[in-house]
Amino acid sequence: ELLYLAFSSPPLLGNVNDGSCPSLDFEISDKCKDALVSYSCGSALSACDKNGFETSLCESFCDNIESYCGVSFIDVGLPEFSCSHNWYLDNDSNVCKNSYDDITSPQSSSSSGNNNLIFIILAIIIVLILIIIAIIVAIYFIYKNKKTTYLRDNNYDIIDDEGEA
């Protein structure tokens, strides 16, 4: 919650803790929210190394927040979480490569993108079906009109659908 509040309202000048004027609230992106959730989950449920000891977070958690949120921990008045801090694990470590793969990068935008693609494809299919139906109806009426015209031009009695002339 602290991270969300800090990133949804970063200060324009100075540090929140020193009484500087904060900026007006602004909406943070879904990717930023996902990065903040991943960071929080990684902090609360730390991975263990091969000896069973708890480890710290990987650099990628911090990098994702700065990348997706557009501001750093220092910018939002939380310098103790800065990406330059030495307690983050190197992304090339075995723990970072094997333990955090599924939560180090925000997923919602890709699934959202996939959902958008599915909706676009469905919309195209529906439009094509409607066009095909319109063509079939148009052909039916053209055929019926030509048949009626042919029968009238050749002095045939036109019988309607109920069998009456």
Coordinates of N, CA, C and O in Angstrom, one line a residue:
E1 N 0.8 -1.2 0.0 CA 0.0 0.0 0.0 C 0.9 1.3 0.0 O 0.6 2.2 -0.7
L2 N 2.0 1.2 0.8 CA 2.9 2.3 0.8 C 3.5 2.6 -0.6 O 3.5 3.8 -1.0
L3 N 3.8 1.5 -1.3 CA 4.4 1.7 -2.6 C 3.4 2.3 -3.6 O 3.7 3.2 -4.3
Y4 N 2.1 1.8 -3.5 CA 1.1 2.3 -4.4 C 0.8 3.8 -4.1 O 0.8 4.6 -5.1
L5 N 0.7 4.2 -2.9 CA 0.5 5.6 -2.5 C 1.7 6.4 -3.0 O 1.5 7.5 -3.5
A6 N 2.9 6.0 -2.8 CA 4.1 6.7 -3.2 C 4.1 6.9 -4.7 O 4.4 8.0 -5.2
F7 N 3.8 5.9 -5.5 CA 4.0 6.0 -6.9 C 2.7 6.6 -7.6 O 2.8 7.1 -8.7
S8 N 1.6 6.6 -6.9 CA 0.4 7.3 -7.5 C 0.4 8.8 -7.2 O -0.4 9.5 -7.7
S9 N 1.4 9.2 -6.4 CA 1.4 10.7 -6.0 C 2.9 11.1 -5.7 O 3.2 11.5 -4.6
P10 N 3.8 10.9 -6.7 CA 5.2 11.3 -6.4 C 5.3 12.8 -6.3 O 4.6 13.6 -6.9
P11 N 6.2 13.3 -5.4 CA 6.4 14.7 -5.2 C 7.0 15.4 -6.4 O 7.8 14.8 -7.1
L12 N 6.6 16.6 -6.7 CA 7.3 17.4 -7.8 C 8.7 17.9 -7.3 O 9.6 17.9 -8.1
L13 N 8.7 18.3 -6.1 CA 10.0 18.9 -5.6 C 10.3 18.2 -4.3 O 9.5 18.0 -3.4
G14 N 11.6 17.8 -4.1 CA 12.0 17.3 -2.8 C 11.5 15.9 -2.5 O 11.1 15.2 -3.3
N15 N 11.4 15.7 -1.2 CA 11.1 14.4 -0.6 C 9.8 14.5 0.2 O 9.6 15.5 0.9
V16 N 8.9 13.5 0.1 CA 7.6 13.5 0.9 C 7.9 13.7 2.4 O 7.3 14.4 3.1
N17 N 9.0 13.0 2.8 CA 9.3 13.0 4.2 C 9.8 14.3 4.8 O 9.8 14.6 6.0
D18 N 10.3 15.2 3.9 CA 10.8 16.5 4.4 C 9.8 17.6 4.3 O 10.1 18.8 4.5
G19 N 8.5 17.3 4.0 CA 7.4 18.3 4.0 C 7.3 19.1 2.7 O 6.6 20.0 2.7
S20 N 8.0 18.6 1.7 CA 7.8 19.3 0.4 C 6.4 19.2 -0.1 O 5.7 18.3 0.2
C21 N 6.1 20.0 -1.1 CA 4.8 20.0 -1.7 C 4.7 18.8 -2.6 O 5.4 18.8 -3.6
P22 N 3.7 17.9 -2.4 CA 3.5 16.8 -3.4 C 2.7 17.3 -4.6 O 2.0 18.3 -4.5
S23 N 2.9 16.6 -5.7 CA 2.1 16.9 -6.9 C 0.7 16.4 -6.7 O 0.4 15.7 -5.7
L24 N -0.2 16.8 -7.6 CA -1.5 16.3 -7.6 C -1.5 14.8 -8.0 O -0.6 14.3 -8.7
D25 N -2.5 14.0 -7.5 CA -2.6 12.6 -7.8 C -2.7 12.4 -9.3 O -3.3 13.2 -10.0
F26 N -2.1 11.3 -9.7 CA -2.3 10.9 -11.1 C -2.4 9.4 -11.2 O -2.0 8.7 -10.3
E27 N -3.1 9.0 -12.2 CA -3.4 7.6 -12.4 C -2.1 6.8 -12.9 O -1.4 7.3 -13.8
I28 N -1.8 5.7 -12.2 CA -0.7 4.9 -12.7 C -1.1 3.8 -13.6 O -2.3 3.4 -13.5
S29 N -0.3 3.4 -14.5 CA -0.6 2.4 -15.5 C -0.8 1.0 -14.9 O -0.3 0.7 -13.8
D30 N -1.4 0.1 -15.6 CA -1.6 -1.2 -15.2 C -0.3 -1.9 -15.1 O 0.0 -2.7 -14.1
K31 N 0.7 -1.6 -16.0 CA 2.0 -2.2 -15.9 C 2.7 -1.8 -14.6 O 3.4 -2.6 -14.0
C32 N 2.5 -0.5 -14.3 CA 3.2 0.0 -13.1 C 2.6 -0.7 -11.8 O 3.3 -1.2 -11.0
K33 N 1.2 -0.8 -11.8 CA 0.6 -1.5 -10.7 C 1.1 -2.9 -10.6 O 1.3 -3.4 -9.5
D34 N 1.2 -3.6 -11.7 CA 1.6 -5.0 -11.7 C 3.1 -5.1 -11.2 O 3.4 -6.0 -10.5
A35 N 3.9 -4.2 -11.6 CA 5.3 -4.2 -11.1 C 5.4 -3.9 -9.6 O 6.2 -4.6 -8.9
L36 N 4.5 -3.1 -9.1 CA 4.4 -2.8 -7.7 C 4.0 -4.0 -6.9 O 4.5 -4.4 -5.9
V37 N 3.0 -4.7 -7.5 CA 2.5 -6.0 -6.8 C 3.6 -7.0 -6.8 O 3.8 -7.7 -5.8
S38 N 4.3 -7.2 -8.0 CA 5.4 -8.2 -8.1 C 6.4 -7.8 -7.0 O 7.0 -8.8 -6.4
Y39 N 6.8 -6.6 -6.9 CA 7.8 -6.2 -5.9 C 7.4 -6.5 -4.5 O 8.1 -7.1 -3.7
S40 N 6.1 -6.2 -4.2 CA 5.6 -6.5 -2.9 C 5.5 -8.0 -2.6 O 5.9 -8.4 -1.5
C41 N 5.1 -8.8 -3.6 CA 5.0 -10.2 -3.4 C 6.5 -10.8 -3.2 O 6.7 -11.7 -2.4
G42 N 7.4 -10.3 -4.1 CA 8.8 -10.8 -4.0 C 9.4 -10.4 -2.6 O 10.2 -11.2 -2.1
S43 N 9.0 -9.3 -2.1 CA 9.5 -8.8 -0.8 C 8.9 -9.7 0.4 O 9.6 -10.1 1.3
A44 N 7.6 -10.0 0.3 CA 6.9 -10.7 1.3 C 7.3 -12.2 1.2 O 7.3 -12.9 2.3
L45 N 7.4 -12.8 0.0 CA 7.7 -14.2 -0.2 C 9.0 -14.4 -0.9 O 9.1 -14.8 -2.0
S46 N 10.1 -14.1 -0.2 CA 11.4 -14.2 -0.8 C 11.8 -15.6 -1.2 O 11.4 -16.5 -0.5
A47 N 12.5 -15.7 -2.2 CA 13.0 -17.0 -2.7 C 14.2 -17.4 -1.8 O 14.8 -16.6 -1.1
C48 N 14.5 -18.7 -1.8 CA 15.6 -19.2 -1.1 C 16.7 -19.7 -2.0 O 16.4 -20.1 -3.1
D49 N 17.9 -19.6 -1.5 CA 19.0 -20.1 -2.3 C 19.2 -21.6 -2.2 O 18.3 -22.2 -1.6
K50 N 20.2 -22.2 -2.8 CA 20.3 -23.6 -2.9 C 20.5 -24.2 -1.5 O 20.3 -25.4 -1.3
N51 N 21.0 -23.4 -0.6 CA 21.2 -23.9 0.8 C 20.0 -23.7 1.7 O 20.0 -24.0 2.9
G52 N 18.9 -23.1 1.2 CA 17.7 -22.9 1.9 C 17.6 -21.6 2.7 O 16.7 -21.3 3.4
F53 N 18.6 -20.7 2.4 CA 18.5 -19.4 3.1 C 17.7 -18.4 2.2 O 17.8 -18.4 1.0
E54 N 17.0 -17.6 2.9 CA 16.2 -16.5 2.3 C 17.1 -15.5 1.6 O 18.1 -15.2 2.1
T55 N 16.7 -15.1 0.4 CA 17.5 -14.1 -0.4 C 16.7 -12.8 -0.5 O 15.6 -12.7 -0.1
S56 N 17.4 -11.8 -1.0 CA 16.8 -10.5 -1.2 C 16.2 -10.5 -2.6 O 16.3 -11.5 -3.4
L57 N 15.5 -9.4 -3.0 CA 14.9 -9.3 -4.3 C 16.0 -9.2 -5.4 O 17.1 -8.7 -5.2
C58 N 15.6 -9.5 -6.6 CA 16.4 -9.4 -7.8 C 16.3 -7.9 -8.3 O 15.3 -7.3 -8.1
E59 N 17.4 -7.5 -8.9 CA 17.4 -6.1 -9.5 C 16.2 -5.9 -10.4 O 15.7 -4.8 -10.6
S60 N 15.7 -6.9 -11.1 CA 14.7 -6.8 -12.1 C 13.4 -6.2 -11.5 O 12.6 -5.5 -12.2
F61 N 13.1 -6.6 -10.2 CA 11.9 -6.0 -9.6 C 12.0 -4.5 -9.6 O 11.0 -3.8 -9.9
C62 N 13.1 -4.0 -9.1 CA 13.3 -2.6 -9.1 C 13.3 -1.9 -10.4 O 12.7 -0.9 -10.7
D63 N 14.0 -2.6 -11.4 CA 14.1 -2.1 -12.7 C 12.7 -2.0 -13.4 O 12.4 -1.0 -14.1
N64 N 11.9 -3.0 -13.1 CA 10.5 -3.0 -13.7 C 9.7 -1.8 -13.2 O 9.0 -1.2 -13.9
I65 N 9.9 -1.5 -11.9 CA 9.1 -0.4 -11.3 C 9.5 0.9 -12.0 O 8.7 1.7 -12.4
E66 N 10.8 1.1 -12.1 CA 11.3 2.4 -12.7 C 10.9 2.4 -14.2 O 10.6 3.5 -14.7
S67 N 11.0 1.3 -14.9 CA 10.6 1.3 -16.3 C 9.1 1.5 -16.5 O 8.8 2.4 -17.3
Y68 N 8.3 0.8 -15.8 CA 6.9 0.9 -16.0 C 6.2 2.0 -15.3 O 5.1 2.5 -15.8
C69 N 6.7 2.5 -14.2 CA 6.1 3.6 -13.5 C 6.6 5.0 -13.9 O 6.0 6.0 -13.7
G70 N 7.8 5.0 -14.6 CA 8.4 6.2 -15.1 C 9.0 7.1 -14.0 O 9.5 8.2 -14.4
V71 N 9.1 6.6 -12.8 CA 9.8 7.4 -11.7 C 10.6 6.3 -10.9 O 10.2 5.2 -10.9
S72 N 11.6 6.8 -10.2 CA 12.4 5.9 -9.3 C 11.9 6.0 -7.9 O 11.1 6.9 -7.5
F73 N 12.4 5.1 -7.1 CA 12.1 5.1 -5.7 C 12.6 6.5 -5.1 O 12.0 7.0 -4.2
I74 N 13.7 7.0 -5.5 CA 14.2 8.2 -5.0 C 13.2 9.4 -5.4 O 12.9 10.2 -4.5
D75 N 12.7 9.3 -6.6 CA 11.7 10.4 -7.0 C 10.5 10.4 -6.1 O 9.9 11.5 -6.0
V76 N 10.1 9.2 -5.6 CA 8.9 9.2 -4.8 C 9.1 9.3 -3.3 O 8.2 9.1 -2.5
G77 N 10.4 9.6 -3.0 CA 10.7 9.8 -1.6 C 11.0 8.5 -0.8 O 10.9 8.5 0.4
L78 N 11.4 7.4 -1.5 CA 11.7 6.2 -0.8 C 13.1 5.7 -1.3 O 13.3 4.7 -1.9
P79 N 14.2 6.5 -0.9 CA 15.5 6.2 -1.4 C 16.1 4.9 -0.8 O 17.0 4.3 -1.4
E80 N 15.5 4.4 0.3 CA 16.0 3.2 0.9 C 15.7 2.0 0.0 O 16.3 0.9 0.1
F81 N 14.8 2.1 -1.0 CA 14.5 1.1 -2.0 C 15.2 1.3 -3.3 O 14.9 0.6 -4.3
S82 N 16.0 2.3 -3.4 CA 16.6 2.7 -4.7 C 17.3 1.5 -5.4 O 17.8 0.6 -4.8
C83 N 17.2 1.5 -6.7 CA 17.7 0.4 -7.5 C 19.2 0.3 -7.4 O 19.8 -0.7 -7.7
S84 N 19.9 1.4 -7.0 CA 21.3 1.4 -6.8 C 21.8 0.8 -5.5 O 22.9 0.6 -5.2
H85 N 20.8 0.4 -4.7 CA 21.1 -0.2 -3.4 C 21.8 -1.5 -3.6 O 21.5 -2.3 -4.5
N86 N 22.7 -1.8 -2.7 CA 23.5 -3.1 -2.9 C 22.9 -4.3 -2.4 O 23.4 -5.4 -2.5
W87 N 21.7 -4.3 -1.8 CA 21.1 -5.5 -1.3 C 20.2 -6.2 -2.4 O 19.8 -7.4 -2.2
Y88 N 20.0 -5.6 -3.6 CA 19.3 -6.3 -4.6 C 20.3 -7.4 -5.2 O 21.5 -7.2 -5.4
L89 N 19.7 -8.6 -5.5 CA 20.5 -9.6 -6.1 C 20.7 -9.3 -7.6 O 19.8 -8.8 -8.3
D90 N 21.8 -9.7 -8.1 CA 22.2 -9.6 -9.5 C 21.2 -10.4 -10.3 O 20.9 -11.6 -10.0
N91 N 20.7 -9.9 -11.4 CA 19.7 -10.6 -12.3 C 20.3 -11.9 -12.9 O 19.5 -12.8 -13.2
D92 N 21.6 -12.0 -12.9 CA 22.2 -13.2 -13.5 C 22.4 -14.3 -12.5 O 22.8 -15.4 -12.8
S93 N 22.0 -14.1 -11.2 CA 22.2 -15.1 -10.2 C 21.2 -16.2 -10.4 O 20.1 -16.0 -11.1
N94 N 21.5 -17.4 -10.0 CA 20.6 -18.6 -10.2 C 19.3 -18.4 -9.5 O 18.2 -18.8 -10.1
V95 N 19.2 -17.7 -8.4 CA 17.9 -17.5 -7.7 C 17.1 -16.6 -8.6 O 15.9 -16.9 -8.8
C96 N 17.6 -15.6 -9.2 CA 16.8 -14.7 -10.1 C 16.4 -15.4 -11.4 O 15.3 -15.2 -11.9
K97 N 17.2 -16.2 -11.9 CA 16.9 -16.9 -13.1 C 15.9 -18.0 -12.9 O 15.0 -18.3 -13.8
N98 N 15.9 -18.7 -11.8 CA 15.0 -19.8 -11.5 C 13.8 -19.6 -10.7 O 12.8 -20.3 -10.8
S99 N 13.9 -18.7 -9.7 CA 12.8 -18.6 -8.7 C 11.8 -17.5 -9.0 O 10.7 -17.7 -8.6
Y100 N 12.2 -16.5 -9.7 CA 11.3 -15.3 -9.8 C 10.8 -15.2 -11.3 O 10.2 -14.2 -11.6
D101 N 11.0 -16.1 -12.1 CA 10.7 -16.0 -13.5 C 9.2 -15.6 -13.8 O 8.9 -14.7 -14.6
D102 N 8.3 -16.1 -13.0 CA 6.9 -15.9 -13.3 C 6.4 -14.6 -12.7 O 5.3 -14.1 -13.1
I103 N 7.1 -13.9 -11.8 CA 6.6 -12.7 -11.3 C 7.5 -11.4 -11.5 O 7.1 -10.4 -11.0
T104 N 8.6 -11.6 -12.2 CA 9.4 -10.4 -12.3 C 9.0 -9.4 -13.4 O 9.4 -8.3 -13.4
S105 N 8.2 -9.9 -14.3 CA 7.7 -8.9 -15.3 C 6.2 -8.9 -15.4 O 5.6 -10.0 -15.3
P106 N 5.6 -7.7 -15.4 CA 4.1 -7.6 -15.4 C 3.5 -8.4 -16.5 O 3.9 -8.4 -17.7
Q107 N 2.4 -9.1 -16.2 CA 1.7 -9.9 -17.2 C 0.4 -9.3 -17.8 O 0.0 -9.8 -18.8
S108 N -0.2 -8.4 -17.0 CA -1.5 -8.0 -17.4 C -1.6 -7.4 -18.8 O -2.6 -7.6 -19.5
S109 N -0.6 -6.6 -19.2 CA -0.7 -6.0 -20.5 C -0.6 -7.0 -21.6 O -1.3 -6.8 -22.6
S110 N 0.1 -8.1 -21.5 CA 0.2 -9.1 -22.5 C -1.1 -9.8 -22.6 O -1.6 -10.1 -23.7
S111 N -1.7 -10.2 -21.5 CA -3.0 -10.8 -21.5 C -4.1 -9.9 -22.0 O -5.0 -10.3 -22.7
S112 N -4.0 -8.6 -21.6 CA -4.9 -7.6 -22.1 C -4.8 -7.5 -23.6 O -5.7 -7.4 -24.4
G113 N -3.5 -7.5 -24.1 CA -3.3 -7.4 -25.6 C -3.9 -8.6 -26.3 O -4.4 -8.5 -27.3
N114 N -3.7 -9.8 -25.7 CA -4.3 -11.0 -26.2 C -5.8 -10.9 -26.3 O -6.4 -11.3 -27.2
N115 N -6.4 -10.4 -25.2 CA -7.9 -10.2 -25.2 C -8.3 -9.3 -26.2 O -9.3 -9.5 -26.9
N116 N -7.6 -8.2 -26.4 CA -7.9 -7.2 -27.5 C -7.9 -7.8 -28.8 O -8.7 -7.6 -29.7
L117 N -6.8 -8.7 -29.1 CA -6.7 -9.3 -30.3 C -7.8 -10.3 -30.6 O -8.4 -10.4 -31.7
I118 N -8.3 -11.0 -29.5 CA -9.4 -11.9 -29.7 C -10.7 -11.2 -30.0 O -11.4 -11.6 -30.9
F119 N -10.9 -10.0 -29.4 CA -12.1 -9.2 -29.6 C -12.1 -8.7 -31.1 O -13.1 -8.6 -31.8
I120 N -10.9 -8.3 -31.5 CA -10.8 -7.8 -32.9 C -11.1 -8.9 -33.9 O -11.8 -8.7 -34.9
I121 N -10.5 -10.1 -33.7 CA -10.8 -11.2 -34.6 C -12.2 -11.6 -34.6 O -12.8 -11.8 -35.6
L122 N -12.9 -11.6 -33.4 CA -14.3 -11.9 -33.3 C -15.1 -10.9 -34.0 O -16.1 -11.2 -34.7
A123 N -14.8 -9.6 -33.9 CA -15.5 -8.6 -34.6 C -15.4 -8.7 -36.1 O -16.4 -8.6 -36.8
I124 N -14.2 -9.0 -36.6 CA -14.0 -9.2 -38.0 C -14.9 -10.4 -38.5 O -15.5 -10.3 -39.6
I125 N -14.9 -11.5 -37.8 CA -15.6 -12.7 -38.2 C -17.1 -12.3 -38.2 O -17.8 -12.7 -39.1
I126 N -17.6 -11.6 -37.2 CA -19.0 -11.3 -37.2 C -19.4 -10.4 -38.3 O -20.4 -10.5 -39.0
V127 N -18.5 -9.4 -38.6 CA -18.8 -8.5 -39.8 C -18.8 -9.3 -41.1 O -19.7 -9.1 -41.9
L128 N -17.9 -10.2 -41.2 CA -17.9 -11.1 -42.5 C -19.1 -11.9 -42.6 O -19.7 -12.0 -43.7
I129 N -19.6 -12.5 -41.5 CA -20.8 -13.3 -41.5 C -22.0 -12.4 -41.9 O -22.8 -12.8 -42.7
L130 N -22.1 -11.2 -41.3 CA -23.2 -10.3 -41.7 C -23.1 -9.9 -43.2 O -24.1 -9.8 -43.8
I131 N -21.9 -9.7 -43.7 CA -21.8 -9.4 -45.1 C -22.2 -10.5 -46.0 O -22.9 -10.3 -47.0
I132 N -21.8 -11.7 -45.6 CA -22.3 -12.9 -46.3 C -23.8 -13.1 -46.3 O -24.4 -13.3 -47.4
I133 N -24.4 -12.9 -45.2 CA -25.9 -12.9 -45.1 C -26.5 -11.9 -45.9 O -27.5 -12.1 -46.6
A134 N -26.0 -10.7 -45.9 CA -26.5 -9.6 -46.8 C -26.4 -9.9 -48.2 O -27.3 -9.7 -49.0
I135 N -25.3 -10.5 -48.6 CA -25.1 -10.9 -50.0 C -26.1 -12.0 -50.4 O -26.8 -11.9 -51.5
I136 N -26.3 -13.0 -49.6 CA -27.3 -14.1 -49.8 C -28.7 -13.5 -50.0 O -29.5 -13.8 -50.9
V137 N -29.1 -12.6 -49.0 CA -30.4 -12.0 -49.1 C -30.5 -11.1 -50.4 O -31.6 -11.2 -51.1
A138 N -29.5 -10.4 -50.7 CA -29.6 -9.6 -52.0 C -29.7 -10.5 -53.2 O -30.5 -10.2 -54.1
I139 N -29.0 -11.6 -53.2 CA -29.1 -12.5 -54.4 C -30.5 -13.1 -54.5 O -31.1 -13.2 -55.5
Y140 N -31.1 -13.5 -53.3 CA -32.4 -14.0 -53.3 C -33.4 -13.0 -53.9 O -34.2 -13.4 -54.7
F141 N -33.4 -11.8 -53.4 CA -34.3 -10.8 -53.9 C -34.1 -10.4 -55.4 O -35.0 -10.2 -56.1
I142 N -32.8 -10.4 -55.8 CA -32.5 -10.2 -57.2 C -33.1 -11.3 -58.1 O -33.8 -11.1 -59.1
Y143 N -32.9 -12.5 -57.6 CA -33.4 -13.7 -58.4 C -34.9 -13.7 -58.4 O -35.5 -13.9 -59.5
K144 N -35.6 -13.4 -57.3 CA -37.0 -13.4 -57.2 C -37.6 -12.2 -58.1 O -38.5 -12.4 -58.8
N145 N -36.9 -11.1 -58.1 CA -37.3 -10.0 -58.9 C -37.2 -10.3 -60.4 O -38.1 -10.0 -61.2
K146 N -36.1 -10.9 -60.8 CA -35.9 -11.3 -62.2 C -36.9 -12.3 -62.6 O -37.4 -12.3 -63.8
K147 N -37.2 -13.3 -61.8 CA -38.1 -14.3 -62.1 C -39.5 -13.7 -62.3 O -40.2 -14.0 -63.3
T148 N -39.9 -12.8 -61.4 CA -41.2 -12.1 -61.6 C -41.2 -11.3 -62.8 O -42.2 -11.3 -63.6
T149 N -40.2 -10.6 -63.1 CA -40.1 -9.8 -64.4 C -40.2 -10.7 -65.6 O -40.9 -10.4 -66.6
Y150 N -39.5 -11.8 -65.6 CA -39.5 -12.7 -66.7 C -40.9 -13.2 -67.0 O -41.4 -13.3 -68.1
L151 N -41.6 -13.6 -65.9 CA -42.9 -14.2 -66.0 C -43.9 -13.1 -66.5 O -44.8 -13.4 -67.4
R152 N -43.8 -11.9 -66.1 CA -44.7 -10.8 -66.5 C -44.4 -10.5 -68.0 O -45.3 -10.3 -68.8
D153 N -43.1 -10.4 -68.4 CA -42.8 -10.1 -69.7 C -43.2 -11.2 -70.7 O -43.5 -10.9 -71.9
N154 N -43.4 -12.4 -70.3 CA -43.8 -13.5 -71.2 C -45.2 -13.9 -71.0 O -45.6 -15.0 -71.3
N155 N -46.0 -13.0 -70.3 CA -47.4 -13.2 -70.1 C -47.8 -14.5 -69.3 O -48.8 -15.1 -69.7
Y156 N -47.0 -14.8 -68.4 CA -47.4 -15.9 -67.5 C -48.1 -15.4 -66.3 O -47.8 -14.3 -65.8
D157 N -49.0 -16.2 -65.7 CA -49.6 -15.8 -64.5 C -48.6 -16.0 -63.3 O -48.0 -17.0 -63.2
I158 N -48.6 -15.0 -62.5 CA -47.6 -15.1 -61.3 C -48.4 -15.7 -60.2 O -49.4 -15.1 -59.8
I159 N -47.9 -16.7 -59.6 CA -48.6 -17.4 -58.5 C -47.8 -17.0 -57.2 O -46.6 -17.3 -57.2
D160 N -48.5 -16.5 -56.3 CA -47.7 -16.1 -55.1 C -47.5 -17.3 -54.2 O -47.9 -18.4 -54.5
D161 N -47.0 -17.1 -53.0 CA -46.6 -18.2 -52.2 C -47.8 -19.0 -51.7 O -47.7 -20.2 -51.3
E162 N -49.1 -18.4 -51.7 CA -50.3 -19.1 -51.2 C -51.0 -19.9 -52.3 O -52.0 -20.5 -52.1
G163 N -50.4 -19.8 -53.5 CA -51.0 -20.6 -54.6 C -52.1 -19.8 -55.4 O -52.8 -20.4 -56.2
E164 N -52.3 -18.5 -55.1 CA -53.3 -17.8 -55.8 C -52.7 -17.0 -57.0 O -51.6 -16.5 -56.8
A165 N -53.4 -16.9 -58.1 CA -52.9 -16.1 -59.2 C -53.3 -14.7 -59.2 O -54.3 -14.3 -58.6

